[in-house]
Coordinates of C-alpha atoms in Angstrom, one line a residue:
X12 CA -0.5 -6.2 -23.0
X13 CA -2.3 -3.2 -21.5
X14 CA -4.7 -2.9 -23.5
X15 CA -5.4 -6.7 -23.5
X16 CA -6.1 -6.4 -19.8
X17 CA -8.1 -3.4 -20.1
X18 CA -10.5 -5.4 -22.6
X19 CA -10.1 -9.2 -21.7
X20 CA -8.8 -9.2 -18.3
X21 CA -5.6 -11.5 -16.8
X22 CA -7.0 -14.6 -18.9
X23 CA -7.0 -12.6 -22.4
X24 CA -3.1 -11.9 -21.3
X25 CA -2.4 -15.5 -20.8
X26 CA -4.0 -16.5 -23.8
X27 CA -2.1 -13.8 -25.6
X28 CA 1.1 -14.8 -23.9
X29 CA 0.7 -18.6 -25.0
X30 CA -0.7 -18.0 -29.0
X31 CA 2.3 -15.6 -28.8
X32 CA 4.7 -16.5 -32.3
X33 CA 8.4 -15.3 -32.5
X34 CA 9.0 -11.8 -34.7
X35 CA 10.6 -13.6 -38.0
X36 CA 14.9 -12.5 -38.6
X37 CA 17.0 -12.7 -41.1
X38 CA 20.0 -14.5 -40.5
X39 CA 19.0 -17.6 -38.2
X40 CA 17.8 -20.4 -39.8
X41 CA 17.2 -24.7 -39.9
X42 CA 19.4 -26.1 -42.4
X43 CA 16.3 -27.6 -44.3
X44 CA 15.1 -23.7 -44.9
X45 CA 18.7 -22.9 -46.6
X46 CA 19.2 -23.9 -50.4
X47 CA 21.7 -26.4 -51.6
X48 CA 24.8 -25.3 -52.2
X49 CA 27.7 -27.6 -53.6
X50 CA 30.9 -28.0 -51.8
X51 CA 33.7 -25.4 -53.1
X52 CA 36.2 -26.7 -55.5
X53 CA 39.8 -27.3 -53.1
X54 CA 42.7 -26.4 -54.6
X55 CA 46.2 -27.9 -53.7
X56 CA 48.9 -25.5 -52.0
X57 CA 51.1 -28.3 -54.1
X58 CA 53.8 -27.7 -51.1
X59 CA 54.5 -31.2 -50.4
X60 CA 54.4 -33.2 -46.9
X61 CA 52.8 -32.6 -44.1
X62 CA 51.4 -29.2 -45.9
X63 CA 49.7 -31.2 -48.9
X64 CA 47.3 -33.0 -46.6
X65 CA 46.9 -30.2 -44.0
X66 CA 45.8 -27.2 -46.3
X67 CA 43.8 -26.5 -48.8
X68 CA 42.2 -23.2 -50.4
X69 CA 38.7 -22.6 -51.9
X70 CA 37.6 -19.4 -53.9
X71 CA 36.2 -17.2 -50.7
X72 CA 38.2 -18.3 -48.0
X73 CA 39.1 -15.6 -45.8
X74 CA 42.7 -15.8 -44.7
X75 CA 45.0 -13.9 -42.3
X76 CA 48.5 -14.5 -41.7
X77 CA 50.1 -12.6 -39.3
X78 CA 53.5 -12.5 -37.4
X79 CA 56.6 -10.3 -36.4
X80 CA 58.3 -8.5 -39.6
X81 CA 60.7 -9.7 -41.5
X82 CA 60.0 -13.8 -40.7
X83 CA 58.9 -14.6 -44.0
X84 CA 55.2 -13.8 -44.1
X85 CA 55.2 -12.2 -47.5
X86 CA 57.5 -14.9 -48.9
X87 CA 55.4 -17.0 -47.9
X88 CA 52.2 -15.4 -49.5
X89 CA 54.0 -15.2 -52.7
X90 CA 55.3 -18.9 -52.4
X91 CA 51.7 -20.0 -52.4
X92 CA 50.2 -17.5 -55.3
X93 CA 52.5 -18.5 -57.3
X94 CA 52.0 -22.5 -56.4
X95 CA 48.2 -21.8 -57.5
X96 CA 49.0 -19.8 -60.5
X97 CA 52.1 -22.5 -62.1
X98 CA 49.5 -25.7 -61.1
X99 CA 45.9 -24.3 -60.6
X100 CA 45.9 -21.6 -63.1
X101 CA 44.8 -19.2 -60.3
X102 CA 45.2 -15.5 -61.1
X103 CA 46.2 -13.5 -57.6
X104 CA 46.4 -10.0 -57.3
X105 CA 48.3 -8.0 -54.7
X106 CA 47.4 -4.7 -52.8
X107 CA 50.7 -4.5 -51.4
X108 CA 51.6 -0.9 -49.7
X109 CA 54.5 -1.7 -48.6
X110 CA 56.2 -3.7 -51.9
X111 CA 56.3 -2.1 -55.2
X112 CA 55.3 -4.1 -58.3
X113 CA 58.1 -3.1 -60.6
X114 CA 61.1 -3.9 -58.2
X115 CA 59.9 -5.9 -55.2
X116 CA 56.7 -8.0 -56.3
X117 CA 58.6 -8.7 -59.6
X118 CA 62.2 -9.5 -58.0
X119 CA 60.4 -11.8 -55.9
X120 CA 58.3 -13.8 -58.4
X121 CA 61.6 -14.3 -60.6
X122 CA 63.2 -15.5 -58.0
X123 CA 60.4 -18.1 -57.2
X124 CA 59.7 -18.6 -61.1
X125 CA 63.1 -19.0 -62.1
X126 CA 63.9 -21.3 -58.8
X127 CA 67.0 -19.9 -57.8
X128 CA 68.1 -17.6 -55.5
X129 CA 71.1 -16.2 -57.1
X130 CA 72.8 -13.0 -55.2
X131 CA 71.0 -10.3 -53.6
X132 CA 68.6 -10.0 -56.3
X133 CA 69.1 -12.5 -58.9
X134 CA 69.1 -10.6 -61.9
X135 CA 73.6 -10.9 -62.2
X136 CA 73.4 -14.4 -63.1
X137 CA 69.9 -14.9 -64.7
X138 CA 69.8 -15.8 -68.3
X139 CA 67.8 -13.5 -70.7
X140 CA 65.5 -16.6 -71.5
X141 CA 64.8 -16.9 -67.9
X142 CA 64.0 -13.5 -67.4
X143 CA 61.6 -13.4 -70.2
X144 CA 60.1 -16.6 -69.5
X145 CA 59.5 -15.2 -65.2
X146 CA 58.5 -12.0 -67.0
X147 CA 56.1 -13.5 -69.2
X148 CA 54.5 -15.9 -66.0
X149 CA 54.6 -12.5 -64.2
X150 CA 52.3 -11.0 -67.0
X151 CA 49.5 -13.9 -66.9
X152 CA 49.5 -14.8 -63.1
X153 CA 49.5 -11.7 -60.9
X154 CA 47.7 -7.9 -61.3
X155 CA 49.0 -5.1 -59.1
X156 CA 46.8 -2.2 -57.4
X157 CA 48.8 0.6 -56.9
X158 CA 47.0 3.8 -56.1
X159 CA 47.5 7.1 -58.7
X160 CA 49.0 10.1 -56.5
X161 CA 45.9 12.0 -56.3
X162 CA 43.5 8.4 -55.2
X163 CA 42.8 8.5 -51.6
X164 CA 43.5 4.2 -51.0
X165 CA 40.7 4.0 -48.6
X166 CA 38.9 0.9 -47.7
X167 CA 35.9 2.2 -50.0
X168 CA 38.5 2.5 -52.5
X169 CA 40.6 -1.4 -52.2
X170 CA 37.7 -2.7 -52.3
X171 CA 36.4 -1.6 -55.8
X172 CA 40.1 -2.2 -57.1
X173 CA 39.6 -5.5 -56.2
X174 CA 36.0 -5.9 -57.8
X175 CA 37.6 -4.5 -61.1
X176 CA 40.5 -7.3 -60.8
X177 CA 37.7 -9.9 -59.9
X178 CA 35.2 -8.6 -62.7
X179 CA 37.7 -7.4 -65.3
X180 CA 40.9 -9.5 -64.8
X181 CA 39.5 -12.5 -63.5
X182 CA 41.2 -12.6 -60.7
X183 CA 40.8 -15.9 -58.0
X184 CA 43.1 -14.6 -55.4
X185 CA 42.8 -11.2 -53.3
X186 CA 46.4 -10.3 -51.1
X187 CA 46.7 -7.3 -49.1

């Protein structure tokens, strides 16, 4: 506006000021200037009353479920992947550090596959038809990423795990 002063005085400023358009950004804009994009498919958490009308969940929702340990949060997670994977045919996979795949994760989704909740861990009073059929559910419904002993599980890393699973697996369903 110096400049503009210098050459055209305090009305060459005004006129400036007024003629003046906003920089374009990225990022803000009117609705009509965005494309159309159809309405995600909702999936049901098939968990019955009240939960059935109250929640739904669309490929590329962001969730986060927190709370105190031990109350049931990963139950809970697991409840609802394997809801989506037995009615939705949703594939989920887990990033779990804290659960291992071959004991925990699978212990777990027997349990919820087979529907009962038979001693500490199931497995004394489980038929081997049950086990095979949970097994077998196990095998088309969940991947795992577990991280080699020399793989640094950075951020950088979980996240192209989790492309792979997407890309490769074709997983629906991210859990960390």
């Amino acid at each position: 506006l110096n400049e503009v002063y210098e050459h055209y005085g305090s009305e060459g400023v005004l006129k400036c000021i007024a003629e003046a358009h906003w920089v374009s950004r990225s990022g803000i804009y009117a609705m009509s200037q965005r494309p159309f994009r159809p309405e995600r498919t909702k999936f049901a958490l098939h968990m019955g009353e009240p939960m059935g009308k109250l929640v739904t969940i669309r490929k590329g929702d962001f969730w986060v479920l927190t709370g105190p340990p031990g109350h049931g949060k990963s139950a809970l997670v697991d409840d609802i992947c394997a809801r989506l994977a037995m009615h939705e045919g949703l594939r989920t996979c887990f990033a779990s550090f804290e659960k291992e795949p071959e004991t925990d994760h699978r212990r777990d989704l027997r349990k919820w596959f087979i529907g009962q909740q038979r001693g500490h861990s199931g497995a004394e009073t489980w038929t081997a038809g049950e086990i095979r059929d949970a097994d077998a559910f196990i095998e088309r419904a969940f991947r795992f990423v577990v991280p080699n002993d020399n793989e640094d599980a950075s951020l950088e890393w979980l996240c192209e795990q989790f492309e792979a699973a997407v890309i490769r697996h074709e997983c629906d369903v991210l859990v960390i």
